[in-house]
Coordinates of C-alpha atoms in Angstrom, one line a residue:
M1082 CA -4.1 -20.2 -7.6
V1083 CA -1.7 -20.6 -4.7
L1084 CA 1.4 -18.6 -4.2
R1085 CA 4.4 -20.6 -3.7
E1086 CA 6.4 -19.2 -0.4
D1087 CA 9.8 -20.4 -2.3
S1088 CA 8.9 -18.2 -5.1
F1089 CA 8.5 -15.2 -3.1
R1090 CA 10.8 -13.5 -1.0
G1091 CA 8.5 -12.2 2.0
Q1092 CA 6.9 -13.0 5.1
Q1093 CA 3.5 -14.8 5.2
V1094 CA 1.3 -13.1 7.5
R1095 CA -2.1 -14.5 8.5
D1096 CA -5.4 -13.1 10.2
A1097 CA -6.4 -15.4 13.2
G1098 CA -9.7 -13.8 13.3
R1099 CA -10.8 -15.1 9.8
P1100 CA -10.1 -18.1 7.6
G1101 CA -7.1 -17.0 5.8
T1102 CA -6.5 -17.7 1.8
G1103 CA -2.7 -18.7 2.7
E1104 CA -1.6 -15.9 0.3
D1105 CA -1.0 -12.4 2.3
F1106 CA 2.7 -11.8 2.7
E1107 CA 4.7 -8.8 3.7
M1108 CA 7.9 -7.4 2.5
R1109 CA 10.9 -8.0 4.4
W1110 CA 12.4 -4.2 5.0
E1111 CA 16.2 -5.8 5.5
C1112 CA 15.9 -7.4 2.1
L1113 CA 15.4 -3.7 0.4
R1114 CA 18.8 -2.6 1.6
G1115 CA 20.9 -2.0 -1.2
S1116 CA 18.1 -3.1 -3.7
G1117 CA 17.5 0.1 -5.5
H1118 CA 14.6 2.7 -5.4
H1119 CA 11.9 0.1 -6.5
T1120 CA 10.7 -2.9 -4.9
P1121 CA 11.3 -6.0 -6.6
A1122 CA 8.2 -8.0 -7.7
E1123 CA 9.0 -11.0 -5.8
Q1124 CA 9.3 -8.8 -2.3
F1125 CA 6.3 -6.3 -3.0
F1126 CA 3.7 -7.2 -0.4
V1127 CA 0.7 -9.6 -1.5
R1128 CA -2.8 -9.0 0.1
C1129 CA -5.8 -11.1 -1.2
H1130 CA -9.3 -10.7 0.0
S1131 CA -10.3 -14.2 -1.5
G1132 CA -7.2 -15.5 -3.4
V1133 CA -5.8 -15.0 -6.7
P1134 CA -8.1 -15.5 -9.7
E1135 CA -6.8 -17.4 -13.0
I1136 CA -7.4 -15.0 -15.9
D1137 CA -6.5 -15.8 -19.5
P1138 CA -5.1 -12.4 -20.6
R1139 CA -6.1 -13.2 -24.2
T1140 CA -9.8 -13.3 -23.4
W1141 CA -9.7 -10.7 -20.8
T1142 CA -11.5 -7.5 -21.1
M1143 CA -12.2 -4.2 -18.9
R1144 CA -15.8 -2.8 -19.5
L1145 CA -16.8 0.8 -18.7
H1146 CA -20.6 1.3 -18.3
G1147 CA -23.1 3.3 -16.3
D1148 CA -25.5 6.1 -16.8
G1149 CA -22.2 8.4 -16.3
L1150 CA -21.1 7.7 -19.8
L1151 CA -22.7 9.4 -23.1
G1152 CA -23.0 6.3 -25.0
G1153 CA -23.4 2.5 -24.1
P1154 CA -20.8 0.3 -22.6
V1155 CA -17.4 0.1 -24.0
E1156 CA -14.7 -2.5 -23.6
F1157 CA -11.0 -2.9 -23.6
G1158 CA -9.0 -5.9 -24.2
L1159 CA -5.2 -6.1 -23.2
E1160 CA -4.1 -5.3 -26.6
D1161 CA -6.3 -2.3 -27.0
L1162 CA -4.5 -0.9 -23.9
R1163 CA -1.2 -1.5 -25.3
A1164 CA -2.0 0.3 -28.5
L1165 CA -3.1 3.5 -26.3
P1166 CA -0.5 6.2 -25.5
S1167 CA 1.4 4.7 -22.4
R1168 CA 2.4 6.6 -19.2
S1169 CA 4.7 5.2 -16.4
V1170 CA 4.7 6.4 -12.9
T1171 CA 6.6 5.6 -9.7
A1172 CA 4.4 5.1 -6.9
F1173 CA 3.6 3.4 -3.8
I1174 CA 0.7 1.0 -2.9
E1175 CA 0.2 0.4 1.0
C1176 CA -2.2 -1.6 2.8
A1177 CA -4.4 1.0 5.1
G1178 CA -3.6 -2.1 7.9
N1179 CA 0.0 -1.7 7.2
G1180 CA 1.6 -1.6 10.8
R1181 CA -1.9 -3.0 12.5
S1182 CA 0.2 -4.9 15.0
L1183 CA 2.2 -2.0 16.5
Y1184 CA -1.1 -0.7 17.9
T1185 CA -0.8 -3.8 20.2
V1186 CA 3.0 -4.0 20.6
Q1187 CA 3.6 -0.2 21.0
Q1188 CA 0.3 1.0 22.4
N1189 CA -1.2 -1.8 24.2
Q1190 CA -4.6 -1.6 22.1
R1191 CA -6.3 -4.6 20.9
V1192 CA -7.4 -4.4 17.1
E1193 CA -9.1 -6.4 14.3
G1194 CA -7.5 -7.6 11.0
T1195 CA -4.5 -9.1 9.3
P1196 CA -1.5 -8.6 11.9
W1197 CA 0.7 -6.7 9.5
G1198 CA 4.1 -5.4 10.7
L1199 CA 5.3 -2.5 8.4
G1200 CA 5.9 -4.5 5.3
A1201 CA 2.4 -4.1 3.7
I1202 CA 4.0 -1.7 1.3
G1203 CA 5.9 -1.6 -2.0
V1204 CA 7.1 1.0 -4.6
A1205 CA 7.2 0.1 -8.1
H1206 CA 7.7 1.6 -11.7
W1207 CA 3.9 1.3 -13.2
T1208 CA 3.1 1.4 -16.8
G1209 CA -0.4 1.7 -18.4
V1210 CA -2.8 3.9 -19.5
P1211 CA -4.2 6.9 -17.6
L1212 CA -7.7 6.1 -16.9
S1213 CA -8.6 9.7 -17.7
V1214 CA -8.0 8.5 -21.4
L1215 CA -10.3 5.8 -21.2
L1216 CA -12.9 7.7 -19.6
E1217 CA -12.7 10.5 -22.2
R1218 CA -12.6 7.6 -25.2
A1219 CA -15.7 5.9 -23.5
G1220 CA -17.5 9.6 -23.4
L1221 CA -17.6 10.8 -20.0
R1222 CA -20.5 13.1 -19.0
D1223 CA -19.8 16.3 -17.2
D1224 CA -21.8 15.4 -14.3
A1225 CA -20.6 12.2 -13.7
V1226 CA -19.1 11.8 -10.1
D1227 CA -18.5 8.5 -9.2
L1228 CA -16.7 5.5 -10.4
L1229 CA -16.9 1.8 -9.0
P1230 CA -14.0 -0.4 -10.3
R1231 CA -14.6 -4.1 -9.8
G1232 CA -12.2 -7.1 -9.6
L1233 CA -12.3 -10.2 -11.1
D1234 CA -11.3 -11.9 -7.7
R1235 CA -13.7 -14.7 -6.1
P1236 CA -16.4 -13.1 -3.6
F1237 CA -15.1 -12.3 -0.3
I1238 CA -17.1 -14.2 2.6
R1239 CA -16.7 -13.2 6.2
D1240 CA -19.0 -14.6 8.9
G1241 CA -21.4 -16.2 6.6
V1242 CA -21.8 -12.8 4.6
D1243 CA -21.2 -12.6 0.8
Y1244 CA -20.0 -9.3 0.4
G1245 CA -19.0 -10.0 -3.2
P1246 CA -15.8 -9.4 -5.1
V1247 CA -13.7 -6.5 -4.2
R1248 CA -14.7 -3.0 -5.4
R1249 CA -14.7 0.5 -3.9
P1250 CA -15.8 3.8 -5.1
L1251 CA -13.6 6.3 -6.6
P1252 CA -14.5 10.0 -7.2
V1253 CA -13.9 11.1 -10.9
S1254 CA -11.9 13.8 -9.9
K1255 CA -9.5 11.7 -8.4
A1256 CA -9.7 9.2 -11.4
M1257 CA -9.0 12.2 -14.0
K1258 CA -6.3 13.4 -11.9
D1259 CA -3.6 10.4 -11.8
V1260 CA -5.2 7.0 -11.6
L1261 CA -3.4 4.6 -13.8
V1262 CA -4.7 1.3 -15.5
A1263 CA -1.5 -0.5 -15.1
Y1264 CA -0.6 -3.5 -17.0
E1265 CA 3.3 -3.6 -16.2
M1266 CA 5.2 -3.6 -13.2
N1267 CA 8.9 -2.7 -13.0
G1268 CA 8.9 -3.3 -16.7
H1269 CA 7.6 -6.4 -16.8
P1270 CA 3.8 -7.8 -16.9
L1271 CA 1.9 -8.0 -13.9
R1272 CA 2.5 -11.1 -11.9
P1273 CA -0.8 -12.9 -10.9
E1274 CA -0.7 -12.2 -7.1
H1275 CA -0.3 -8.3 -8.5
G1276 CA -3.3 -8.1 -10.4
H1277 CA -2.5 -9.7 -14.0
P1278 CA -3.6 -8.7 -16.5
A1279 CA -4.4 -5.2 -15.6
R1280 CA -5.1 -3.2 -12.3
L1281 CA -5.6 0.2 -11.0
V1282 CA -2.7 2.1 -9.4
V1283 CA -4.3 5.1 -7.0
P1284 CA -1.2 7.1 -6.0
D1285 CA -1.2 7.9 -2.4
W1286 CA -4.4 6.3 -1.3
V1287 CA -4.9 3.4 0.8
G1288 CA -4.3 0.1 -1.1
V1289 CA -8.0 -1.0 -1.5
A1290 CA -8.4 1.7 -3.9
S1291 CA -6.2 0.3 -6.4
I1292 CA -8.2 -2.5 -7.5
K1293 CA -6.4 -5.9 -8.8
W1294 CA -7.7 -7.8 -11.6
L1295 CA -9.9 -5.1 -12.8
G1296 CA -13.0 -6.5 -14.6
D1297 CA -15.3 -3.5 -14.9
I1298 CA -15.8 0.2 -13.9
E1299 CA -19.1 1.5 -13.6
V1300 CA -19.5 5.4 -14.1
S1301 CA -22.4 7.1 -12.4
T1302 CA -24.0 10.6 -12.1
G1303 CA -24.8 9.8 -8.4
P1304 CA -22.9 8.6 -5.4
L1305 CA -21.8 4.8 -5.6
H1306 CA -20.8 2.6 -2.5
S1307 CA -19.8 -0.9 -1.6
P1308 CA -18.7 -2.8 1.8
W1309 CA -15.3 -1.7 0.9
D1310 CA -16.1 2.0 1.8
T1311 CA -19.0 1.4 4.1
D1312 CA -18.4 -1.7 6.5
F1313 CA -14.7 -1.7 6.0
Y1314 CA -11.9 1.1 5.4
R1315 CA -13.4 3.5 7.8
L1316 CA -12.3 4.5 11.4
F1317 CA -14.5 3.2 13.9
G1318 CA -14.4 3.1 17.9
L1319 CA -14.3 5.7 20.5
G1320 CA -14.2 9.2 19.0
H1321 CA -15.7 8.2 16.0
P1322 CA -19.5 8.3 14.7
P1323 CA -21.2 4.8 14.8
E1324 CA -21.2 4.7 10.9
G1325 CA -17.5 5.2 11.2
S1326 CA -15.4 8.3 9.5
A1327 CA -15.3 9.1 5.9
P1328 CA -13.7 6.6 3.7
L1329 CA -10.1 6.2 4.0
T1330 CA -8.4 8.0 1.1
T1331 CA -4.6 9.5 2.0
V1332 CA -2.1 7.5 3.7
P1333 CA -0.2 9.1 6.7
V1334 CA 3.5 9.8 6.8
K1335 CA 5.4 6.9 7.8
S1336 CA 9.2 5.8 8.1
A1337 CA 11.0 2.5 8.2
F1338 CA 14.6 1.0 8.9
E1339 CA 16.0 -1.4 6.3
L1340 CA 17.0 -3.7 9.2
S1341 CA 15.7 -6.9 10.7
P1342 CA 13.9 -6.6 14.2
R1343 CA 16.3 -7.4 17.0
A1344 CA 19.3 -7.1 14.7
R1345 CA 22.5 -7.2 16.3
I1346 CA 25.0 -4.4 15.8
A1347 CA 28.6 -4.4 17.1
K1348 CA 29.9 -1.9 19.6
G1349 CA 32.5 0.8 18.6
R1350 CA 32.1 0.4 14.9
E1351 CA 30.3 2.8 12.6
Y1352 CA 27.0 1.4 11.1
L1353 CA 25.2 2.9 8.3
L1354 CA 21.6 2.8 9.2
T1355 CA 19.4 3.1 6.0
G1356 CA 15.7 3.6 5.8
R1357 CA 12.6 4.9 3.9
S1358 CA 9.8 7.5 4.6
W1359 CA 6.9 8.1 2.5
S1360 CA 3.3 10.2 2.6
G1361 CA 0.3 10.2 0.7
N1362 CA 0.4 14.4 1.2
G1363 CA 3.5 14.7 -1.1
A1364 CA 7.4 14.3 -1.1
I1365 CA 9.5 13.7 2.2
R1366 CA 11.2 17.1 3.3
S1367 CA 13.5 15.6 6.0
V1368 CA 13.8 12.8 8.4
E1369 CA 15.2 12.6 11.8
V1370 CA 16.7 9.7 13.6
S1371 CA 17.0 8.7 17.2
T1372 CA 19.3 5.9 18.4
D1373 CA 18.4 6.3 22.4
G1374 CA 14.5 5.8 22.3
G1375 CA 13.7 9.4 21.5
L1376 CA 15.6 11.3 23.7
Q1377 CA 17.9 12.7 21.3
W1378 CA 17.0 13.5 17.5
R1379 CA 19.3 14.0 14.6
P1380 CA 19.0 14.9 10.9
A1381 CA 19.4 11.7 8.5
R1382 CA 20.9 12.3 5.1
I1383 CA 18.3 11.7 2.3
V1384 CA 19.7 10.1 -0.8
G1385 CA 18.2 10.2 -4.0
P1386 CA 15.1 12.3 -5.1
R1387 CA 12.3 13.7 -2.9
L1388 CA 9.4 13.2 -5.2
P1389 CA 5.7 12.6 -4.6
H1390 CA 4.0 9.3 -5.0
T1391 CA 7.1 7.3 -3.6
W1392 CA 9.3 7.1 -0.8
A1393 CA 12.6 8.9 0.1
Q1394 CA 15.6 6.8 1.2
W1395 CA 18.0 8.1 3.6
E1396 CA 20.9 7.1 5.9
F1397 CA 22.4 7.6 9.2
P1398 CA 25.8 6.8 10.4
W1399 CA 25.8 5.2 14.1
S1400 CA 28.8 4.3 16.2
P1401 CA 27.2 2.6 19.3
S1402 CA 29.5 3.1 22.2
S1403 CA 28.1 0.7 24.9
R1404 CA 26.5 -3.0 24.7
G1405 CA 23.0 -4.2 25.7
P1406 CA 19.6 -3.1 23.9
A1407 CA 18.9 0.0 22.0
E1408 CA 16.0 1.6 20.7
L1409 CA 16.0 3.2 17.2
M1410 CA 13.4 5.6 15.8
A1411 CA 12.9 7.4 12.5
R1412 CA 10.3 10.3 12.1
A1413 CA 10.0 12.1 8.9
T1414 CA 8.1 15.3 7.9
D1415 CA 6.5 15.6 4.6
E1416 CA 6.0 18.9 2.2
L1417 CA 2.9 19.7 3.8
G1418 CA 4.7 20.1 7.4
V1419 CA 3.1 17.0 8.8
T1420 CA 5.5 15.1 11.0
Q1421 CA 5.2 11.3 12.4
S1422 CA 3.7 11.5 16.2
L1423 CA 4.8 9.5 18.8
G1424 CA 1.4 7.7 19.2
A1425 CA -1.3 6.8 16.6
P1426 CA -5.0 7.7 17.1
Y1427 CA -6.8 4.4 18.2
N1428 CA -9.3 2.8 16.0
T1429 CA -10.8 -0.8 16.1
K1430 CA -10.1 -2.0 12.9
G1431 CA -6.3 -0.9 13.2
Y1432 CA -6.0 1.4 10.2
L1433 CA -3.4 4.3 9.3
F1434 CA -0.9 3.2 11.9
G1435 CA 1.3 6.4 11.2
A1436 CA 3.5 6.9 14.8
V1437 CA 7.1 6.6 14.8
V1438 CA 7.8 3.0 15.1
R1439 CA 10.2 1.9 18.1
H1440 CA 12.9 -0.6 16.4
P1441 CA 14.6 -2.7 19.0
V1442 CA 18.3 -3.6 18.5
T1443 CA 21.1 -5.2 20.3
V1444 CA 24.5 -3.8 20.5
V1445 CA 27.0 -6.6 21.2

């Protein structure tokens, strides 16, 4: 299936270093202004390693299997999931490479991968069945330690290497805590590009953990691995061991303005700057804004709830007094007391950019 750009209000993004599927889109932050807390499905970012598969929901099943179960394999169809007690959660899903291009733009560092701006994120109201419920019904063993969810997408091939479909280990402890097998997004069935008919939603973790087009889950009493936790989604480069860091899990605290890059703002008039901040550590505690490139910081007003798993919306009135270029900055502090820094530690694959973003505007 090929996504139509006229049906998706996002911005296409391509990785010049690998053959693209033409199906990676990032959200436009300026489109969120005034749109409410949740990201509309047509604006939610899209990341496809090997394209969007065509799946018939009438015949689709998800199979749980492996030596971590007391009995044999268990299968659930879409109607089976809908018949079980449902749960809903508002949560962000964010690509680990969100902000990757800023390593080059702000820090003059060369990195690999899809050159995302800050739009590889979205917040939705997800509805489905807790993975813990399915594991208990399948007979989870007390000594099970790892799961390996696998998608039904086509094999990912890069530099002549066939890595197979996207799959990534998930500890049983996380699976039993808050992971959802979702079949609805914002009150509607999942769109094909967002994982129809069912996907995982793994709150607070890098997006690759939230496997789309879920086909099966292996449950094991021993550690499980895949290229998506050994070759990819680790930190590599100076300061990291040759095999890379531990596999990436929680995303860092971040902030973004609901404003197009290089926007033009009228001098002498009050303009209400708006934005959103989020963290995998938990709820956002406070946000500060600078309109002079970081020389002075003042508190923004958080509007709406401060909740874990999702972003906090904020606003800041600004009346620019002089014409010319200006640099806006926002930094958030989460409930663990972690504040965004002015620089992001370098890694060759450009993961987890969490530094304060410099947002250029022009006062006219």
